[in-house]
Tab-separated table of C-alpha atoms in Angstrom:
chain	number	residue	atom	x	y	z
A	1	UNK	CA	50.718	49.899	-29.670
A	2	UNK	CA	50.790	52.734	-32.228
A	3	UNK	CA	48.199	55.491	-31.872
A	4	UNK	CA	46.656	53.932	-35.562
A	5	UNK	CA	46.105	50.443	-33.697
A	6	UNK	CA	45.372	52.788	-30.317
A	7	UNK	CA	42.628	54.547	-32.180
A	8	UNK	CA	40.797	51.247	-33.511
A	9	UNK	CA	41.212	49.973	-30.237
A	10	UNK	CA	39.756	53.021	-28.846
A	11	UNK	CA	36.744	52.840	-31.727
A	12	UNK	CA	35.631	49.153	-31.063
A	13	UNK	CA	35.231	49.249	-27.633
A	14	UNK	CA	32.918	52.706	-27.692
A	15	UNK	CA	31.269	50.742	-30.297
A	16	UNK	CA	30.928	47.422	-27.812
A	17	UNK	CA	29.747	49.916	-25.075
A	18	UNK	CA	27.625	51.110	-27.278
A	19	UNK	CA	25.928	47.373	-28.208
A	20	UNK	CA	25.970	47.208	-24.517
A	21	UNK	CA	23.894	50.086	-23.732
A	22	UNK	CA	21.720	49.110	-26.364
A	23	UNK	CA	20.340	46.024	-25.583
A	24	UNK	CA	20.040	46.649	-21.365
A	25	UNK	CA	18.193	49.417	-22.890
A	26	UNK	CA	16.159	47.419	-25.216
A	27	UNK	CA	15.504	45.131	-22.123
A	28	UNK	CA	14.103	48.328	-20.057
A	29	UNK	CA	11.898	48.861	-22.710
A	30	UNK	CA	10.446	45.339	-22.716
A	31	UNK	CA	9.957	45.844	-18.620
A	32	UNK	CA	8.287	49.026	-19.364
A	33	UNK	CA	6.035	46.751	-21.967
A	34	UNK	CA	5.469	44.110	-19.205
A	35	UNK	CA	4.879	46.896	-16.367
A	36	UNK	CA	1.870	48.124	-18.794
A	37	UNK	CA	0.524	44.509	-19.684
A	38	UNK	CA	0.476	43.839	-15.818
A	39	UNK	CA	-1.306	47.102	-14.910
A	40	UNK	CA	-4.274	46.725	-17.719
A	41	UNK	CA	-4.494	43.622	-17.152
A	42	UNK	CA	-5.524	44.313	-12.733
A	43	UNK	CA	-7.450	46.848	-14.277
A	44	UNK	CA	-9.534	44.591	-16.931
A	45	UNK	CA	-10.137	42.236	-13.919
A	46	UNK	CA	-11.152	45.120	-11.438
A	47	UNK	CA	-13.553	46.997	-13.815
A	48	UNK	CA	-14.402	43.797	-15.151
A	49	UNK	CA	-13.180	44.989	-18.877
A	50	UNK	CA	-13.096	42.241	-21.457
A	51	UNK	CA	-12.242	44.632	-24.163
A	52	UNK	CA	-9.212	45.715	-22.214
A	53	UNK	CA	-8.541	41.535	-21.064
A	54	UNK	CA	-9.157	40.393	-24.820
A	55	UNK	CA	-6.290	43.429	-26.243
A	56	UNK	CA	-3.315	42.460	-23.262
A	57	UNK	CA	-3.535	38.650	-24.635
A	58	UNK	CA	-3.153	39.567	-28.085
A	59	UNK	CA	-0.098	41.815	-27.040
A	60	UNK	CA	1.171	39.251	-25.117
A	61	UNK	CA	2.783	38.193	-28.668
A	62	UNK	CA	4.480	41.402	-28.811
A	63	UNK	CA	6.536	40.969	-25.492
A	64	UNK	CA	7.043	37.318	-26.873
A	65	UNK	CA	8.731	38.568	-29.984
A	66	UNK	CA	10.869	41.281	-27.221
A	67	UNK	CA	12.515	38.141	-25.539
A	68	UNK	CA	13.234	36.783	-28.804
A	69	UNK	CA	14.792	40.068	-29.725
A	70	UNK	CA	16.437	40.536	-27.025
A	71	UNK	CA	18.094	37.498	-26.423
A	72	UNK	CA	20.121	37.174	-29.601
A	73	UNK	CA	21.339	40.313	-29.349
A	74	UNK	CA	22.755	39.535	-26.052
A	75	UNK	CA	23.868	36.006	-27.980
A	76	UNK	CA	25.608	37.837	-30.407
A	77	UNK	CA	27.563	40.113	-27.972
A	78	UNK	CA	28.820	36.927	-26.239
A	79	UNK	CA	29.684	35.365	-29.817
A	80	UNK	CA	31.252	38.439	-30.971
A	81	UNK	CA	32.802	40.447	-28.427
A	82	UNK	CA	33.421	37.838	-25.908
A	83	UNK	CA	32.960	39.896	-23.091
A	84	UNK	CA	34.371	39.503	-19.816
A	85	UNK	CA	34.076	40.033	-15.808
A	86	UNK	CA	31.471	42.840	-15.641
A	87	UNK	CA	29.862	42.779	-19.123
A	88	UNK	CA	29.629	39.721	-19.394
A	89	UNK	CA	27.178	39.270	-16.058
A	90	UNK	CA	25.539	42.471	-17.237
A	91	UNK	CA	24.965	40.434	-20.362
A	92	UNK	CA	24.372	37.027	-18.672
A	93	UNK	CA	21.738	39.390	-16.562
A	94	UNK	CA	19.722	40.157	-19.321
A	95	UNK	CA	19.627	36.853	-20.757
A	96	UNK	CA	17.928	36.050	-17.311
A	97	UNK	CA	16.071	38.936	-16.764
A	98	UNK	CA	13.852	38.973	-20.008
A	99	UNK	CA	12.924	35.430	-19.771
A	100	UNK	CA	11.619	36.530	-16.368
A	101	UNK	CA	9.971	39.580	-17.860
A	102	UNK	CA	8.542	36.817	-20.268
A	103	UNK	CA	6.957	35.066	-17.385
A	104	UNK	CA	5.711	38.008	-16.489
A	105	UNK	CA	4.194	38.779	-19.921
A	106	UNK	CA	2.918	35.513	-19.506
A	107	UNK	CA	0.850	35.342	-16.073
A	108	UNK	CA	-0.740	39.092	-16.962
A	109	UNK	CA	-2.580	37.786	-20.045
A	110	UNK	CA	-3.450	34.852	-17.446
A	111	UNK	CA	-4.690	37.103	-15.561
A	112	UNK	CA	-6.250	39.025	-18.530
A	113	UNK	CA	-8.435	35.584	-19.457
A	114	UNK	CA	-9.578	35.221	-15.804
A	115	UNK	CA	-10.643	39.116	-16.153
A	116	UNK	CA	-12.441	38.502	-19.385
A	117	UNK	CA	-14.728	35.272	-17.546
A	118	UNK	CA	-15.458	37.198	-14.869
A	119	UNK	CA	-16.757	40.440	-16.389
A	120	UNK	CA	-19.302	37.637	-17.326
A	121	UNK	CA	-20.634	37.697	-13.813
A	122	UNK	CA	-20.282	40.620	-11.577
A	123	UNK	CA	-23.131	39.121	-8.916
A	124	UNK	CA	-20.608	37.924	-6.765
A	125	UNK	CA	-18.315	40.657	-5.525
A	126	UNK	CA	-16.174	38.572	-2.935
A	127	UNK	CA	-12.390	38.491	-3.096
A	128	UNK	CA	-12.260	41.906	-5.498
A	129	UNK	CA	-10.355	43.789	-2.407
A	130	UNK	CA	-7.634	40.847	-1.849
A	131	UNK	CA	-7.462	40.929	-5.424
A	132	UNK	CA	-6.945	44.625	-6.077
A	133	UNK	CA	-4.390	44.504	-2.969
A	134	UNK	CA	-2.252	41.756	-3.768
A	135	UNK	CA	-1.760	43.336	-7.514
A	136	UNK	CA	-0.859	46.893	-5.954
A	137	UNK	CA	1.676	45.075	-4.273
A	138	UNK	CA	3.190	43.249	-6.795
A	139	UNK	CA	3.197	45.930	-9.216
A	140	UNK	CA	5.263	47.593	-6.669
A	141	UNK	CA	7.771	45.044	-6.879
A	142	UNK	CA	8.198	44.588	-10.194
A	143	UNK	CA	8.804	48.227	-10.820
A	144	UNK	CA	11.187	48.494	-8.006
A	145	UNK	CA	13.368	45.588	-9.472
A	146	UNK	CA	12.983	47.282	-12.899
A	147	UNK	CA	14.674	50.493	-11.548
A	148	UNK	CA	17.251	48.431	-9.133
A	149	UNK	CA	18.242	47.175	-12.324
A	150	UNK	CA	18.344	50.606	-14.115
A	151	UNK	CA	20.228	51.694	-11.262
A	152	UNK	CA	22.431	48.773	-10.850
A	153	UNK	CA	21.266	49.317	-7.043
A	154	UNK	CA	22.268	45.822	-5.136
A	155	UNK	CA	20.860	47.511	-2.086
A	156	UNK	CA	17.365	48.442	-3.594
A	157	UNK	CA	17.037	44.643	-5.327
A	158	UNK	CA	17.859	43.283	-1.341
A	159	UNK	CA	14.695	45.126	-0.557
A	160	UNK	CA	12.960	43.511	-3.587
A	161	UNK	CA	13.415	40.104	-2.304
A	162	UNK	CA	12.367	41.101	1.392
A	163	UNK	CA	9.108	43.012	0.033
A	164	UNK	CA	8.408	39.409	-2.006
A	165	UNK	CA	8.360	37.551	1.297
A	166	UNK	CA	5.447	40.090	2.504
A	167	UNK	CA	3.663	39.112	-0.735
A	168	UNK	CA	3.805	35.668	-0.210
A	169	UNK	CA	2.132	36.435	3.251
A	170	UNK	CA	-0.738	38.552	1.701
A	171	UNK	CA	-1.622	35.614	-1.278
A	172	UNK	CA	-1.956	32.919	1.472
A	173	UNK	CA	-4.047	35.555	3.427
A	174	UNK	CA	-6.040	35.585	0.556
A	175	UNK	CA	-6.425	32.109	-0.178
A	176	UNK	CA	-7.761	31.197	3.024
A	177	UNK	CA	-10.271	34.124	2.366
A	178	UNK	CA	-11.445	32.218	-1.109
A	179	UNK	CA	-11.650	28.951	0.590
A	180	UNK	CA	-14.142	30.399	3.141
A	181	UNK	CA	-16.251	32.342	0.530
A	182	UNK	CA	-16.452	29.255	-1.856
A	183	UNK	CA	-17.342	26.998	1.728
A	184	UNK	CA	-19.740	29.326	2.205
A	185	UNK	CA	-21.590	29.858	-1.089
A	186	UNK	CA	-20.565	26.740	-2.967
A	187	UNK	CA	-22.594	28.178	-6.039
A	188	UNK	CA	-19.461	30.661	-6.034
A	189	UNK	CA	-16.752	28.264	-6.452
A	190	UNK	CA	-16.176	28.105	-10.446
A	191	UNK	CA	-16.379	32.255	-9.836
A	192	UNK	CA	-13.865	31.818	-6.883
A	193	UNK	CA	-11.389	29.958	-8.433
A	194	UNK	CA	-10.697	32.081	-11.317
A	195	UNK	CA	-10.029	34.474	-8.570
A	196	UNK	CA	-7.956	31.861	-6.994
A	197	UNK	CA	-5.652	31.373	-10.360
A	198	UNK	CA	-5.597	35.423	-10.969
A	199	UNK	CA	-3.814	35.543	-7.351
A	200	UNK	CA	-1.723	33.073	-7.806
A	201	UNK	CA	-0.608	34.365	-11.134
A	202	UNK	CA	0.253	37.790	-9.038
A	203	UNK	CA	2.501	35.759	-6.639
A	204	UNK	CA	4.114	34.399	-9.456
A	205	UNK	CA	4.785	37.353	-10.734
A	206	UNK	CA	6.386	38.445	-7.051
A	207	UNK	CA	8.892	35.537	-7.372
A	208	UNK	CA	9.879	36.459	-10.960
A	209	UNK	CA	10.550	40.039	-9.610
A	210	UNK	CA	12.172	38.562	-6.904
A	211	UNK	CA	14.393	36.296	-9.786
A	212	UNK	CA	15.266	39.625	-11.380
A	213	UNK	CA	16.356	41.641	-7.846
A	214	UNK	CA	18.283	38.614	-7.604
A	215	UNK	CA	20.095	39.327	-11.401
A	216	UNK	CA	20.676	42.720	-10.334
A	217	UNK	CA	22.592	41.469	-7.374
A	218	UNK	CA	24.805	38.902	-9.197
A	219	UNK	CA	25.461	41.327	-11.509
A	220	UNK	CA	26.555	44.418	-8.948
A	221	UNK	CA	28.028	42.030	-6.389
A	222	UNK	CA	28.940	39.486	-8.038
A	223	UNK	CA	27.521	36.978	-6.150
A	224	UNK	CA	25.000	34.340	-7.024
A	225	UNK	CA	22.296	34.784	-4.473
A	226	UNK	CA	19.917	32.883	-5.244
A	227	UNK	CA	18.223	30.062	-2.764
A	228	UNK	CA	19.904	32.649	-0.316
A	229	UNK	CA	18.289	33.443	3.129
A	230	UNK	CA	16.852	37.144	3.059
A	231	UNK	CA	19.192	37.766	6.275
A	232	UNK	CA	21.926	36.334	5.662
A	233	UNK	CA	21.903	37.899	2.548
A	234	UNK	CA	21.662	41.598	3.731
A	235	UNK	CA	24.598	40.756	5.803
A	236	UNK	CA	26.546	39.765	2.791
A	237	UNK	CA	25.745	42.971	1.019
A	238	UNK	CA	26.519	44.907	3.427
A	239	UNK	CA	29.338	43.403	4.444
A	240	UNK	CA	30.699	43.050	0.697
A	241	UNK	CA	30.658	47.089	0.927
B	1	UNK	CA	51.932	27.215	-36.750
B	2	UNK	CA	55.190	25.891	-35.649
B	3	UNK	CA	54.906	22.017	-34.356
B	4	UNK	CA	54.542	23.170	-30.372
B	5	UNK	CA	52.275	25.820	-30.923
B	6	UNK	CA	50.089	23.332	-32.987
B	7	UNK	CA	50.404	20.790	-30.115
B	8	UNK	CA	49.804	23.431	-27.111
B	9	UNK	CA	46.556	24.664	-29.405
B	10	UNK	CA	45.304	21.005	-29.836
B	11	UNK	CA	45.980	20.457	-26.091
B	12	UNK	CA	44.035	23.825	-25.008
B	13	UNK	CA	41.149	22.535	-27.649
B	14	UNK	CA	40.895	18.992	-25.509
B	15	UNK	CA	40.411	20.575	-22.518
B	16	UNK	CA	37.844	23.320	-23.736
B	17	UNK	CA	36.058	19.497	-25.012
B	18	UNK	CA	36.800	18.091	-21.584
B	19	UNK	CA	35.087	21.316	-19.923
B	20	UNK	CA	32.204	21.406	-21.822
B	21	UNK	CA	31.249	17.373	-21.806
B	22	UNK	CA	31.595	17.863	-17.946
B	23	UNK	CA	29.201	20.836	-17.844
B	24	UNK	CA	26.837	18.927	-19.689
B	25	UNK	CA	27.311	15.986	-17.698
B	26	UNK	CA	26.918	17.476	-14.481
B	27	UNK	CA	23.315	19.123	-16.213
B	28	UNK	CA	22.522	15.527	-16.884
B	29	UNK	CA	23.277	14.493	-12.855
B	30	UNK	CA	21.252	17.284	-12.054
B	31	UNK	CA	18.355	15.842	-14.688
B	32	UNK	CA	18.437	12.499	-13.081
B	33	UNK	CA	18.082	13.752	-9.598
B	34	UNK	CA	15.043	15.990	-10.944
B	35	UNK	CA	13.717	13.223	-12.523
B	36	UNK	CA	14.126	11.135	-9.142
B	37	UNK	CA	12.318	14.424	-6.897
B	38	UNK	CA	9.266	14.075	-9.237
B	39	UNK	CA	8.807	10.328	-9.207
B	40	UNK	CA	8.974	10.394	-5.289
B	41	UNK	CA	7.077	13.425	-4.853
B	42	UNK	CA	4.140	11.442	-6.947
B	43	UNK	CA	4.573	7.974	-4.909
B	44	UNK	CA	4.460	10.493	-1.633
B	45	UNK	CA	0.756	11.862	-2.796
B	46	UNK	CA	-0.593	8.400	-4.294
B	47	UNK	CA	0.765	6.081	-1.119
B	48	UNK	CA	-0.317	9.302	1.356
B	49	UNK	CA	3.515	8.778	2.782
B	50	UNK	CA	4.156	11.709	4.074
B	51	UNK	CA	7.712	10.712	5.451
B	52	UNK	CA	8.789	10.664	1.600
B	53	UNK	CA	7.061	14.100	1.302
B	54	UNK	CA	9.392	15.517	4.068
B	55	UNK	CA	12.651	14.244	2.397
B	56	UNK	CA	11.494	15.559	-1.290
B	57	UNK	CA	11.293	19.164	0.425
B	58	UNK	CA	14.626	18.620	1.648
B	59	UNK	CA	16.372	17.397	-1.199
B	60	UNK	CA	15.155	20.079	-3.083
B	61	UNK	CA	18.090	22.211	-1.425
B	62	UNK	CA	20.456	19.766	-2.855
B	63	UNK	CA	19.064	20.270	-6.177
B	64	UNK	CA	19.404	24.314	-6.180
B	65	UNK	CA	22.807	23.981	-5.148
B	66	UNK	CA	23.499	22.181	-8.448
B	67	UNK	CA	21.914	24.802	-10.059
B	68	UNK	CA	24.515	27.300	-8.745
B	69	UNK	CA	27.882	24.987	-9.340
B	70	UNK	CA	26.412	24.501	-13.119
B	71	UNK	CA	25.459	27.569	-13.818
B	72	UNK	CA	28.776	29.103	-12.072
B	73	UNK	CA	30.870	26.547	-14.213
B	74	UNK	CA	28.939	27.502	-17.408
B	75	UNK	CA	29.615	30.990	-17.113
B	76	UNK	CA	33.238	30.398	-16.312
B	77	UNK	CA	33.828	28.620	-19.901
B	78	UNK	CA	32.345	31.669	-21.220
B	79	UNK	CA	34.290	34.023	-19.267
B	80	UNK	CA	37.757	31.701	-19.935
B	81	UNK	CA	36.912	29.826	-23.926
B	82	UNK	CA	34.831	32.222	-25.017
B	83	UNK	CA	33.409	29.632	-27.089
B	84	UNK	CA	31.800	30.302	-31.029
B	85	UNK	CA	29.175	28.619	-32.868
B	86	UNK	CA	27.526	25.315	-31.449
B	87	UNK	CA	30.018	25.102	-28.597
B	88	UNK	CA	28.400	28.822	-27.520
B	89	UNK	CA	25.162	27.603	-28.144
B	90	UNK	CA	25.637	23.839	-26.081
B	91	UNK	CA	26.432	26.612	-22.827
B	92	UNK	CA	23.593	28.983	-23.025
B	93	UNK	CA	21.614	26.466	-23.927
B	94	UNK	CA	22.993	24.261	-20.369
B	95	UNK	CA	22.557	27.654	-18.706
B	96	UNK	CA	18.561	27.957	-19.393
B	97	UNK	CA	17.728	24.090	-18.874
B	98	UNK	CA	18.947	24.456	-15.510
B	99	UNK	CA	17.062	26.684	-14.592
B	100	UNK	CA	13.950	24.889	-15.725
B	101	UNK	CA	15.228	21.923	-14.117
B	102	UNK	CA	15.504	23.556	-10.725
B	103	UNK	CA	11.826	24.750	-11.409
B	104	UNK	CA	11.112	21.293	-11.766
B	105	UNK	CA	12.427	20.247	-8.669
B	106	UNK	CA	10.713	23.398	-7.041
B	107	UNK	CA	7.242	22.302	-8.351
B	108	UNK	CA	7.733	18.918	-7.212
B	109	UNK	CA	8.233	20.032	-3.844
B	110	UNK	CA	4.913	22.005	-4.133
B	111	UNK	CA	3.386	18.341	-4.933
B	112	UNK	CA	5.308	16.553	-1.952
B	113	UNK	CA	3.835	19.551	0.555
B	114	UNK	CA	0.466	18.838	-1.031
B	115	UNK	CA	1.382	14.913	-0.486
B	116	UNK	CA	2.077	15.631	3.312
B	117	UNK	CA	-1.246	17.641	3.712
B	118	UNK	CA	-2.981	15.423	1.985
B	119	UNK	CA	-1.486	12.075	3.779
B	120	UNK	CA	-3.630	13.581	6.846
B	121	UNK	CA	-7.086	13.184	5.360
B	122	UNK	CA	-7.557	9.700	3.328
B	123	UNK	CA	-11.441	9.608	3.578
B	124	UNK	CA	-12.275	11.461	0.313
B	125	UNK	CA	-10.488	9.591	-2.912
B	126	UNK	CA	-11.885	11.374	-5.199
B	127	UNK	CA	-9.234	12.917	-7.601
B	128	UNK	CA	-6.092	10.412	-7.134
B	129	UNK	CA	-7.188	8.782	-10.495
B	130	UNK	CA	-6.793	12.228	-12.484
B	131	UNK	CA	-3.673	12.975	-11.110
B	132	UNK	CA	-1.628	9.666	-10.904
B	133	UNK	CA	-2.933	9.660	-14.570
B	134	UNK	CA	-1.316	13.211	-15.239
B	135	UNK	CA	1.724	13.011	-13.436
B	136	UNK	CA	2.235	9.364	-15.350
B	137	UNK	CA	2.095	11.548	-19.077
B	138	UNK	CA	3.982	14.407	-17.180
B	139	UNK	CA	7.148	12.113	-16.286
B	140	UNK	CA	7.528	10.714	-19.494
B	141	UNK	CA	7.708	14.443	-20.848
B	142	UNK	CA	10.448	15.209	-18.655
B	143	UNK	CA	12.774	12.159	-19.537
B	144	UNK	CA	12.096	11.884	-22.868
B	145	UNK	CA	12.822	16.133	-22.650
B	146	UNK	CA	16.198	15.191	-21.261
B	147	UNK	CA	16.839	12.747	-23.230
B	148	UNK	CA	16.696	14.211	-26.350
B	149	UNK	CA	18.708	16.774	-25.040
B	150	UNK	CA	22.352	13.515	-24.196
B	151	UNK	CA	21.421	12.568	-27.929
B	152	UNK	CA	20.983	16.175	-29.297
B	153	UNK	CA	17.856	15.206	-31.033
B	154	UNK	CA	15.657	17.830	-32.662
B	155	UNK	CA	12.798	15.076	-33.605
B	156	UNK	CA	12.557	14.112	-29.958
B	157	UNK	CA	12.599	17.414	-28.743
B	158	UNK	CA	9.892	18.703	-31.392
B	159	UNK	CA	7.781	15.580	-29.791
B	160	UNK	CA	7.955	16.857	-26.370
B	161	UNK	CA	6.497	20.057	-27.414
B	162	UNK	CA	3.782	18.124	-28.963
B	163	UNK	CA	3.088	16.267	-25.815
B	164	UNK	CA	3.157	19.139	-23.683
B	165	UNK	CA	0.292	20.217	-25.692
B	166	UNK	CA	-1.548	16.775	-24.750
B	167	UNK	CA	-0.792	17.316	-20.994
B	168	UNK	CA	-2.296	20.604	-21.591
B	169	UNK	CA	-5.610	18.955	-22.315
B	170	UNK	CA	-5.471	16.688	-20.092
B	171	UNK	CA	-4.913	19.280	-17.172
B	172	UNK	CA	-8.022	20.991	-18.145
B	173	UNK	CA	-10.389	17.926	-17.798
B	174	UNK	CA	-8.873	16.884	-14.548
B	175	UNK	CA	-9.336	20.271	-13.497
B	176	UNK	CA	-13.143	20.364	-14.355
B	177	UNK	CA	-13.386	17.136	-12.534
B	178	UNK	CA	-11.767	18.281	-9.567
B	179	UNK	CA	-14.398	21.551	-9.937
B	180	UNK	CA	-17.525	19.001	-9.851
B	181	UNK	CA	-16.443	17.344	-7.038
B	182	UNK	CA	-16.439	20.504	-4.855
B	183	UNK	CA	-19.699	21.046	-6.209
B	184	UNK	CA	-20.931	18.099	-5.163
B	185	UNK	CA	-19.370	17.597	-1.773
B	186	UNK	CA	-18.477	21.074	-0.484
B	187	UNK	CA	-16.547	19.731	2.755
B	188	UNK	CA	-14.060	18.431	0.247
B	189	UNK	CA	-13.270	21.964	-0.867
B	190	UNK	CA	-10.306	22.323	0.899
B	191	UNK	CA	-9.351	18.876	-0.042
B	192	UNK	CA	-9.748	19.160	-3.873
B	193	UNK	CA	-8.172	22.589	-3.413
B	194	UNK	CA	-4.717	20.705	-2.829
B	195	UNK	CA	-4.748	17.923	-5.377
B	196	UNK	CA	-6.012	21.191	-7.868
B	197	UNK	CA	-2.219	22.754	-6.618
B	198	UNK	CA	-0.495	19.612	-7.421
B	199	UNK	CA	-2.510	19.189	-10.702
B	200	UNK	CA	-1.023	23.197	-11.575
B	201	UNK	CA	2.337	21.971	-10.692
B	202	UNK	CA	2.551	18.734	-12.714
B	203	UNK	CA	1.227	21.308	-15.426
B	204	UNK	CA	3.770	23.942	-14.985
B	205	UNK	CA	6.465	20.767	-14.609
B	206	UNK	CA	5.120	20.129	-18.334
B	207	UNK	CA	5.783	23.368	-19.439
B	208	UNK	CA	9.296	23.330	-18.299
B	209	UNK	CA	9.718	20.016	-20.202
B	210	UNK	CA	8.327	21.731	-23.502
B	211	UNK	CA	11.320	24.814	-22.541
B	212	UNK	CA	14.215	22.308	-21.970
B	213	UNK	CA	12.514	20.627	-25.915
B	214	UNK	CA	12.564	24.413	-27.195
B	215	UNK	CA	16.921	24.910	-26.010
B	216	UNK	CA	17.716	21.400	-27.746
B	217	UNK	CA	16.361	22.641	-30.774
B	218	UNK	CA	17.836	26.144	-30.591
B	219	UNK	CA	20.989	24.039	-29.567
B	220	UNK	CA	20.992	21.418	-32.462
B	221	UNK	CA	19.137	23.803	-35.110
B	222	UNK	CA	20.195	27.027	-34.398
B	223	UNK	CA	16.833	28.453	-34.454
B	224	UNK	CA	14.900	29.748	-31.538
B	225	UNK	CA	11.829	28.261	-31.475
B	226	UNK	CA	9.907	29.524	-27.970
B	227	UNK	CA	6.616	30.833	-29.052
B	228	UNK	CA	6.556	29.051	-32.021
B	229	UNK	CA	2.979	27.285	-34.004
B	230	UNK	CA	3.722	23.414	-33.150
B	231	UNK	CA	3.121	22.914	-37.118
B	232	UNK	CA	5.225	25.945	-38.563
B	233	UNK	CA	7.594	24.396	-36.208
B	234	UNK	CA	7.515	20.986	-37.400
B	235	UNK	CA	7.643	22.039	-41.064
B	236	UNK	CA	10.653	23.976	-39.728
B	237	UNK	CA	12.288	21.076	-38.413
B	238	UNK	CA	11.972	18.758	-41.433
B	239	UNK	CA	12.485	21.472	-44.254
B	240	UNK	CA	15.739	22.491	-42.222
B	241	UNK	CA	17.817	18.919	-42.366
């Protein structure tokens, strides 16, 4: 190669790093976006704030149009660049990872709406502890796969995935407490059930912070670990040290 | 192009063609043993046959695994083709249907658990009519969803999004039914509760139908369409032929 050919060589892969950088980048911004959604939207339902629920389901359009965004820029990488090994499961990661930060978008403005119908009637304070719990939890989670990402830290996004399986535990804990308050006030049940559907949003939420812990592992290791068991998965990371 | 370089690029062409009709094929399989989970995980709730129930939770390894191989071969022709255009387009677009179809497959193992638990207590009926009913409108959406996906067919595809929107309705209602009957009877809470999962799943299972609609489009169209007013879309869809 002569140092001319070298040189353009040289320029168009700084500038593919560059695209590179730019859209996991745009992607962190669109977790930061979802983080925020998710955290106004536990607090509209725990101060009872419809003004609060009413604004995170309006910008629930604005994380919509991030996906969008986001995902043909990563389409046009693949088109244009036709990257390989590495970049091109970092790329194939970020495809997945903002449709799951989409989901995530989605279930916080879900539970937005249940936080607007029941600053309608504050009477009945059962379940608001589980509640408050279960979201402190998740929020956990989804900020720690945001950063295993950020990190590309296989070993953080393992403990992702095993801090899911605890929140699985705490929303059936919860449950059975709903079915027992709505058993025994059944005047409460319409009231409980929106509390039912905000905690089940929250575990969803878990698994699609699970899904991206998951991305961040495919993409560091190389291996697709998904429908994986939690131990014999540590022993793979580990072992593919 | 000399005559053997014409012949070895026509032969590398055929067997990028052979790849792809084989990825697409195997997303199809995959589609027909979805298809077959949900059917049987309805017949295990409505005949209370809770032997059925125990073999949809199985299977539903079986169908993840697909997942993996499809996914794992999809990402390979990117990797080795680095295909352009519509052929780029036909593999992303396999890559995100199967994942909604193993969400499918996921949710209709939710409904075969709630078939199991429900199998154990036949005294209350209430309910069966509202969800037989839904999951009747929800399997349609799937096949015709997958269908229109083997004939690449953006009218079909636009109509599953329009149908989603009807199973969307018709969720709600069966909900508020399932809400009076606790009312009224509130030793059938925990009951209702489970046919109320299995009414959220065949929901969800109607969403994913609407996403695999949204890829054919982006596949056959070239225009993302998630997020998208049903009319602006359909306007879309006609002004674009």
């Amino acid at each position: 190669m002569n140092s001319q050919a070298e040189e353009h060589g040289h320029h168009i892969s700084k500038q593919f790093n560059a695209e590179l950088e730019d859209v996991k980048n745009h992607m962190m911004e669109m977790g930061g976006a979802v983080e925020k959604q998710l955290n106004d939207a536990l607090a509209s339902v725990v101060n009872a704030d419809s003004g609060l629920g009413s604004r995170i389901v309006k910008e629930d359009d604005e994380i919509d149009a991030m996906e969008l965004k986001i995902d043909e820029e990563a389409s046009l990488i693949l088109a244009r660049r036709q990257p390989a090994a590495s970049d091109l499961r970092l790329v194939l990661a970020i495809i997945k990872t903002v449709r799951d930060l989409e989901r995530i978008g989605d279930e916080s403005a879900k539970i937005a709406k249940m936080g607007i119908k029941l600053s309608e009637e504050r009477e009945f304070p059962e379940g608001f502890v589980e509640f408050k719990h279960l979201g402190e939890s998740v929020t956990t989670l989804v900020s720690q796969a945001l950063d295993a990402f950020a990190r590309y830290d296989a070993e953080a996004a393992l403990a992702v995935a095993q801090g899911d399986a605890d929140v699985d535990k705490e929303y059936r804990s919860a449950t059975r407490s709903m079915i027992t308050y709505m058993m025994e006030d059944p005047r409460s049940i319409s009231r409980v059930l929106n509390l039912l559907w905000a905690l089940r949003a929250l575990e969803r939420i878990g698994d699609h912070a699970k899904n991206i812990a998951e991305h961040v592992i495919y993409l560091v290791k190389g291996m697709d670990v998904r429908h994986e068991n939690l131990d014999s998965l540590a022993y793979q990371i580990v072992d593919a040290e």
